[in-house]
Coordinates of C-alpha atoms in Angstrom, one line a residue:
X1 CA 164.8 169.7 32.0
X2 CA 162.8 167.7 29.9
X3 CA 160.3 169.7 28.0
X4 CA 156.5 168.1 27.0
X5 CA 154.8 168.6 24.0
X6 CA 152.4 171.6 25.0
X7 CA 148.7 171.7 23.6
X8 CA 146.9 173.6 21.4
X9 CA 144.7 174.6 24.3
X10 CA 147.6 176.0 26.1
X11 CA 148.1 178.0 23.5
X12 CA 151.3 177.0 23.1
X13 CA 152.6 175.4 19.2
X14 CA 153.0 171.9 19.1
X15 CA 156.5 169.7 19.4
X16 CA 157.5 169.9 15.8
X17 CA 160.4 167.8 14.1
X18 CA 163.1 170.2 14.8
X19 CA 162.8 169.8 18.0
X20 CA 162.7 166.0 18.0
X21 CA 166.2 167.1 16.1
X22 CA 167.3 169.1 18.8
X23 CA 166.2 166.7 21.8
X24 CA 168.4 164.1 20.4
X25 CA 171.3 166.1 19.3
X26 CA 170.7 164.6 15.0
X27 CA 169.5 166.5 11.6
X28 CA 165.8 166.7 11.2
X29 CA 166.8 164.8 8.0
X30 CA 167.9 161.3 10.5
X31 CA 164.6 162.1 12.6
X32 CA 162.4 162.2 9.3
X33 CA 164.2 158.6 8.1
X34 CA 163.5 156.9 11.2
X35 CA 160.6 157.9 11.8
X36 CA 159.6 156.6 8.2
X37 CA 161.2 153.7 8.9
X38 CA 162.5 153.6 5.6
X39 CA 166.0 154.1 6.0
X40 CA 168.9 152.0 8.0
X41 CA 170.2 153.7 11.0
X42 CA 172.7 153.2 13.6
X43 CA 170.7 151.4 16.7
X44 CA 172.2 154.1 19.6
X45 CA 171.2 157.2 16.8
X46 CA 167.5 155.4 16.4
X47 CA 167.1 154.6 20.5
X48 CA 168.3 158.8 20.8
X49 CA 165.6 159.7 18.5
X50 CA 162.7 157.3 19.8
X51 CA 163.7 158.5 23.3
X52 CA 163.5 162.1 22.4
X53 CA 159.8 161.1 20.6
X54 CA 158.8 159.5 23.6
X55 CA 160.0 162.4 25.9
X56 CA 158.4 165.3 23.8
X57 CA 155.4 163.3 23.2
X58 CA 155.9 164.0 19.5
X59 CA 153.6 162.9 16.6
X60 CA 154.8 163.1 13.3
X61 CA 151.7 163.6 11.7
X62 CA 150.1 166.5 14.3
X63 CA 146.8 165.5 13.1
X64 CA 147.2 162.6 14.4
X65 CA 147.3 164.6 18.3
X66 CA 144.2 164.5 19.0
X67 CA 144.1 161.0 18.9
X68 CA 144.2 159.3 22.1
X69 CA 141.2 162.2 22.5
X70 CA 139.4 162.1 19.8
X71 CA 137.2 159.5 17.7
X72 CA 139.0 157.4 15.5
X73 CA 137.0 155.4 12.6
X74 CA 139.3 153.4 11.6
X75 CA 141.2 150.0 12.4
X76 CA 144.3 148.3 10.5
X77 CA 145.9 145.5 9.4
X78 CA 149.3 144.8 7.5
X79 CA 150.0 141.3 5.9
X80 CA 152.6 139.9 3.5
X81 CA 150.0 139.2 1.1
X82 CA 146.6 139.9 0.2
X83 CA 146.3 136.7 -1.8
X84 CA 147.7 134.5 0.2
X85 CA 144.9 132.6 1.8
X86 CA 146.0 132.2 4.9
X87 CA 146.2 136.3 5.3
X88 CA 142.9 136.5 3.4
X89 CA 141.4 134.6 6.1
X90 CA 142.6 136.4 9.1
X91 CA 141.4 140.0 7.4
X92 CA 138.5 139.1 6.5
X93 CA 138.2 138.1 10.3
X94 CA 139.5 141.8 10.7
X95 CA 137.0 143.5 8.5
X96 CA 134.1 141.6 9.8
X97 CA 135.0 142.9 13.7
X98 CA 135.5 146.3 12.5
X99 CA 132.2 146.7 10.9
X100 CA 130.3 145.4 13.8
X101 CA 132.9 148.2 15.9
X102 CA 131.1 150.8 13.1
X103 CA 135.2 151.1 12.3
X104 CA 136.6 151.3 8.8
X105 CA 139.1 148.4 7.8
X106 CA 142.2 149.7 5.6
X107 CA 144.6 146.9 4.4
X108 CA 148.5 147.4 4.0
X109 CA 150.7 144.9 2.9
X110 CA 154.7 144.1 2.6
X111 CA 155.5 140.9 0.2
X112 CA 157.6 140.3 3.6
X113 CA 160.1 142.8 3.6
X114 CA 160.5 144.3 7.0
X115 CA 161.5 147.8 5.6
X116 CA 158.1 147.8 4.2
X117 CA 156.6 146.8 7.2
X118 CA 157.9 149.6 9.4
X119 CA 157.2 151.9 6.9
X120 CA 153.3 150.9 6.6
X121 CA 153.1 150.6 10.5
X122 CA 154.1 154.1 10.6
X123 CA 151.5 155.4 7.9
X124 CA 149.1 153.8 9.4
X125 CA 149.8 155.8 13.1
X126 CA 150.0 159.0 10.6
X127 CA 146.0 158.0 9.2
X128 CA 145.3 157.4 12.8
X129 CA 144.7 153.8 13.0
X130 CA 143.0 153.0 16.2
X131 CA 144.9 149.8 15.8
X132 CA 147.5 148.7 13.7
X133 CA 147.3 144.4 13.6
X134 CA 150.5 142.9 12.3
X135 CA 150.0 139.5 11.2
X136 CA 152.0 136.0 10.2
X137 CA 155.4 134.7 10.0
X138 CA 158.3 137.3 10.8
X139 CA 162.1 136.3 11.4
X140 CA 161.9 138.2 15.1
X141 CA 165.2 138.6 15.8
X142 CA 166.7 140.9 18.5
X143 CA 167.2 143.6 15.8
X144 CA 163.5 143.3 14.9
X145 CA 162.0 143.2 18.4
X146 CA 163.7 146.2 19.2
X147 CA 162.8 148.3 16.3
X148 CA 159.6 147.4 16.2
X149 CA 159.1 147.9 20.2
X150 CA 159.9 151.3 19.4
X151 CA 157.4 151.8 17.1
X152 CA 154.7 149.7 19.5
X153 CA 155.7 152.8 22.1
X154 CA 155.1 155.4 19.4
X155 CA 152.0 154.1 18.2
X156 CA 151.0 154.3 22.2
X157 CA 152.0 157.9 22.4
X158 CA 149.8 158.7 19.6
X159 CA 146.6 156.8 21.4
X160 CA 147.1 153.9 19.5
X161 CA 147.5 149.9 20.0
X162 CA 149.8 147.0 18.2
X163 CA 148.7 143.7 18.2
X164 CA 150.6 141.3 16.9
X165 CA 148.5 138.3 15.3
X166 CA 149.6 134.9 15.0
X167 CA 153.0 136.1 16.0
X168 CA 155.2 136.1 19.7
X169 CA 155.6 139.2 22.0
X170 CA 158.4 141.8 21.2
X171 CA 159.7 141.8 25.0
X172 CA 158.8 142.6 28.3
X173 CA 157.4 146.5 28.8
X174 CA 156.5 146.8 25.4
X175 CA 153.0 148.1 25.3
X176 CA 152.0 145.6 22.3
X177 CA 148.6 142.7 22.5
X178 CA 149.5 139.4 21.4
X179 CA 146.7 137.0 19.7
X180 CA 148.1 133.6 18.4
X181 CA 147.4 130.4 18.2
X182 CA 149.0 127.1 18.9
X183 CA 151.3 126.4 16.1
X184 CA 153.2 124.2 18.5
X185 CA 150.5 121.8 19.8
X186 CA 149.2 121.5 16.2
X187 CA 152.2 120.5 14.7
X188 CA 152.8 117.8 17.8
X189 CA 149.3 116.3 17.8
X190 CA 149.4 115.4 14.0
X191 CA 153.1 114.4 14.4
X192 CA 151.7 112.2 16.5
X193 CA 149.1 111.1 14.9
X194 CA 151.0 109.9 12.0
X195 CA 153.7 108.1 14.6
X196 CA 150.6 106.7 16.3
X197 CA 149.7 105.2 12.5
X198 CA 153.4 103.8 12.7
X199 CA 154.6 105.8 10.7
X200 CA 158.7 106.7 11.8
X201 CA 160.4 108.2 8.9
X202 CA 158.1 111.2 8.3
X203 CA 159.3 113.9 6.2
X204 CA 158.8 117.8 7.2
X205 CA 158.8 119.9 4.3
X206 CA 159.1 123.7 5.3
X207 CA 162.0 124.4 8.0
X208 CA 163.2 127.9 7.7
X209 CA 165.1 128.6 10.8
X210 CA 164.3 131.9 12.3
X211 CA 161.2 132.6 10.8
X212 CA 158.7 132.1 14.1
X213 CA 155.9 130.0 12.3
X214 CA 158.2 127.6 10.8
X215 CA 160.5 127.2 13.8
X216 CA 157.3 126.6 15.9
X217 CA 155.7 124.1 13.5
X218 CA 159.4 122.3 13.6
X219 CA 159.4 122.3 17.5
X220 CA 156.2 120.5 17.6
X221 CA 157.4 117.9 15.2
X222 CA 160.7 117.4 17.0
X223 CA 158.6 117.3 20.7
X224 CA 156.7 114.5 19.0
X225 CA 159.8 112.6 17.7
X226 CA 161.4 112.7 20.9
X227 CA 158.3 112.2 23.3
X228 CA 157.6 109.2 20.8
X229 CA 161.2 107.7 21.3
X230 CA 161.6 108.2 17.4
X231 CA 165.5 109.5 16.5
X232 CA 165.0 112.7 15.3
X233 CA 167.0 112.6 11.8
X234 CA 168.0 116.3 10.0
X235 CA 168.2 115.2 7.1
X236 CA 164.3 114.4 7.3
X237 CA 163.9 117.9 7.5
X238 CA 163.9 120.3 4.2
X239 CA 164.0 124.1 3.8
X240 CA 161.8 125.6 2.0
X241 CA 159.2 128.8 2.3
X242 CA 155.3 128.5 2.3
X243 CA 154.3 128.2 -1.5
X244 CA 152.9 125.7 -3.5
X245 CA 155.2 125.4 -5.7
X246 CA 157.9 125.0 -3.0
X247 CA 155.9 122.1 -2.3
X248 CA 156.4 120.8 -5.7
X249 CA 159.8 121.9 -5.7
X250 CA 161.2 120.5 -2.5
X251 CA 159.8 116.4 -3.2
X252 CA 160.8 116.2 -6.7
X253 CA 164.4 117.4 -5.8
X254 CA 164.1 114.5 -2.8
X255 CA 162.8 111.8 -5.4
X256 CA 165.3 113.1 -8.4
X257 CA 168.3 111.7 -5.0
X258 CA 166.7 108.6 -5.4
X259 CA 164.0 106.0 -4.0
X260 CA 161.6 107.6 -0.9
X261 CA 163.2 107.4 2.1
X262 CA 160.2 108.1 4.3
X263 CA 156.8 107.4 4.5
X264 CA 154.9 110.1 5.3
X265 CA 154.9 113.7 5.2
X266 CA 154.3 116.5 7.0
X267 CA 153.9 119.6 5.5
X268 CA 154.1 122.9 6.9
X269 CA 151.0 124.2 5.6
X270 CA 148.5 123.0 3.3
X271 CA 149.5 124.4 0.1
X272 CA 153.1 123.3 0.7
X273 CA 151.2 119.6 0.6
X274 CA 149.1 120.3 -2.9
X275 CA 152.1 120.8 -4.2
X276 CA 154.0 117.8 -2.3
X277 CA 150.7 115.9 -3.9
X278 CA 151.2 116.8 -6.9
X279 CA 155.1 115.6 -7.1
X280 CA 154.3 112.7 -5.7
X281 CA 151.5 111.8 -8.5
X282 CA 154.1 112.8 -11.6
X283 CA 156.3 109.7 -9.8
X284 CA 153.4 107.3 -9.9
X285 CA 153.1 107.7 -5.5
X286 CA 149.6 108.0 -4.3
X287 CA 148.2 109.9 -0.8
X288 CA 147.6 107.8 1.0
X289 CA 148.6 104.1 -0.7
X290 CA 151.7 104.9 -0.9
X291 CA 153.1 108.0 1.1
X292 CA 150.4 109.1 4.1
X293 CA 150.7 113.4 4.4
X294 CA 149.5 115.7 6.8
X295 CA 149.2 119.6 6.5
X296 CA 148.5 122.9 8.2
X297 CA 146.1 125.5 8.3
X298 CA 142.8 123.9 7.3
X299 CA 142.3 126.3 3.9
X300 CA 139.9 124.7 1.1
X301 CA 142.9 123.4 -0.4
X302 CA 142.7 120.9 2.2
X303 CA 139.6 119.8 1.7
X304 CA 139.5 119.2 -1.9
X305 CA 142.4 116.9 -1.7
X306 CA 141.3 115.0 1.3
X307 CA 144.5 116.0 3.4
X308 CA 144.5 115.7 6.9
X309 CA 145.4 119.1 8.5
X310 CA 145.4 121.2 11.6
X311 CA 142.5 123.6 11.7
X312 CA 143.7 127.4 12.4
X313 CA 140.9 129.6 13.5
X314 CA 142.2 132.4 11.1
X315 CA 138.9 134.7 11.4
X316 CA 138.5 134.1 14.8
X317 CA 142.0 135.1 15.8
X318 CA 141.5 138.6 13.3
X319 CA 138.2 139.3 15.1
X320 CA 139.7 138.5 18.5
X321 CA 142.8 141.3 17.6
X322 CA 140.2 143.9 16.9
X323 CA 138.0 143.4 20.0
X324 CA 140.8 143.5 22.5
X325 CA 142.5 146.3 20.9
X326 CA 139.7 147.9 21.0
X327 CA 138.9 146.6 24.5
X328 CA 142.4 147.6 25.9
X329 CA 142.0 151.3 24.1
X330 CA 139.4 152.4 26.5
X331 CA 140.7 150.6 29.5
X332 CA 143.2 152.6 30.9
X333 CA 144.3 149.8 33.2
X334 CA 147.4 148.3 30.7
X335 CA 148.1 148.3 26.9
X336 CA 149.4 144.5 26.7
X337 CA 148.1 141.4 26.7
X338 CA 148.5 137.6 25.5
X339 CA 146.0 135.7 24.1
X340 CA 146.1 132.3 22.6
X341 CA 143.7 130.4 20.6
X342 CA 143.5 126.5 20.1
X343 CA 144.0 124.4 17.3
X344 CA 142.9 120.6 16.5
X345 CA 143.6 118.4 14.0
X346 CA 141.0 118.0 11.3
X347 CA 141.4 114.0 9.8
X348 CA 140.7 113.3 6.4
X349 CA 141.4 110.6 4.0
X350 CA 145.3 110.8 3.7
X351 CA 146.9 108.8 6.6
X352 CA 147.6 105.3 6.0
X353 CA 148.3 103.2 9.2
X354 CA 151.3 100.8 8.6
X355 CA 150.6 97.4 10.1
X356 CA 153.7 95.5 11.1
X357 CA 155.8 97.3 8.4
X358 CA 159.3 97.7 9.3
X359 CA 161.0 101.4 8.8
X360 CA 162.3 101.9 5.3
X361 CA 165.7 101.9 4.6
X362 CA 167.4 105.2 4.2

């Protein structure tokens, strides 16, 4: 018989690590590592522990029990980067919502590793985060969905919501909120709008396959190609991660293999163009005389460059993750959710339409 955590109002002592232990047949040592999240473990040992946490209605922190009953002041986020501006952006959105909730903001972050990021998600359901709001570019593999989805149902236990922000669902029945926006229509309406300039050969600077922004940014792109009649050619496409000076990087390499094969470019974000810009400059090219560029995000970079771009509404979609968490907390009715916000392109002065020119040749 499976036997529940019993309260402090019973009388009776709370579920306690050792019995987690016990429930699932492994050392309190393997409970306390995956539970931390800070430690590699066998999938079938971590689903037997998170199955025995689920079925004792264990918390590792028992402060954190009174949770789901008690008054919580305090909302968080975790980013890869605090000075990224993208991630700025969407806290700031964060902070702004939670001190109109009267709710303290507490900021955790990961410089991307994913080890880091399970091990902040589960500090914050030990501080007893009313929400914990996981934001940005992830490589959400199976591995990753079903780690995390454990940690979604944990942070539920507890009286506590995910939201993932800017980022796809984990699966079906996990109790996680999902705030996003487009990154596929944005990246096919300024395709397009660069194909609708004539422009054929356009260079995407950014592809890193598995990581969900990229891959979505690169599906938009391709839908454009193909919905355009354009051949979609590979080796227009170059890897690279979101930096500036992968910007740099990733068009001097293309210009050191000779002449420009393309002529424009599309750049995964906007700082991957300031430093496409600047690359093209050191060669004598000009934006938009000689090689027309597009971006993403919208971030001031963007403007003080003149690049055309696809806006993001990054404070909007971190005061939308806190108000529905929030929202969903006291609503009994469900614990998930799917929300996605819009984006539009934002033209500027770096698009120059081709009149009867023929496509260059590669």
């Amino acid at each position: 018989m499976v036997r529940r955590a019993a309260s402090r109002e019973d009388g009776q002592r709370p579920t306690t690590i050792r019995d987690v232990a016990a429930h699932a047949g492994v050392s309190v040592a393997t409970v306390s590592r995956i539970l931390s999240g800070t430690y590699p473990s066998a999938p079938a040992t971590r689903g037997k522990v998170m199955r025995a946490v689920r079925e004792l209605d264990y918390v590792a922190n028992a402060n954190a029990r009174g949770l789901a009953g008690a008054s919580s002041r305090s909302v968080a986020i975790i980013v890869n980067s605090v000075i990224s501006p993208h991630y700025a952006y969407v806290a700031q959105g964060v902070q702004t919502q939670a001190a109109l909730e009267g709710k303290l903001c507490i900021v955790g972050t990961t410089g991307g590793d994913p080890e880091r990021e399970f091990a902040t998600v589960q500090l914050m359901r030990q501080e007893q985060a009313e929400c914990v709001i996981l934001v940005g570019n992830v490589v959400n593999d199976a591995a990753y969905r079903e780690r995390m989805g454990e940690y979604a149902r944990a942070l539920a236990l507890a009286g506590s919501q995910l939201v993932l922000c800017g980022r796809p669902a984990l699966g079906p029945g996990v109790p996680a909120l999902v705030v996003e926006y487009d990154n596929t229509a944005g990246a096919y309406a300024v395709t397009s709008h660069l194909l609708s300039a004539g422009h054929r050969r356009i260079l995407f600077l950014g592809r890193r396959d598995g990581y969900t922004t990229q891959d979505s940014r690169v599906a938009g792109y391709r839908g454009a190609l193909a919905d355009h009649r354009v051949p979609h050619d590979p080796r227009l496409e170059v890897e690279g991660t979101m930096e500036r000076h992968e910007g740099y990087r990733m068009v001097r390499e293309r210009l050191d293999a000779g002449p420009a094969d393309f002529t424009a470019i599309f750049a995964c974000n906007d700082l991957i163009a300031a430093g496409a810009r600047q690359a093209l400059r050191e060669r004598g090219l000009r934006v938009p005389d000689d090689i027309s560029m597009v971006g993403f995000d919208d971030l001031p970079t963007a403007a003080d460059i003149e690049l055309t771009t696809v806006h993001v509404p990054h404070e909007e979609l971190g005061r939308t993750a806190v108000r529905l968490a929030l929202e969903r907390r006291q609503d009994a009715s469900g614990m998930t959710g799917h929300l996605m916000l819009g984006t539009h392109i934002i033209v500027r002065d770096s698009v120059r339409p081709l009149r009867g020119a023929g496509d260059p040749t590669p």
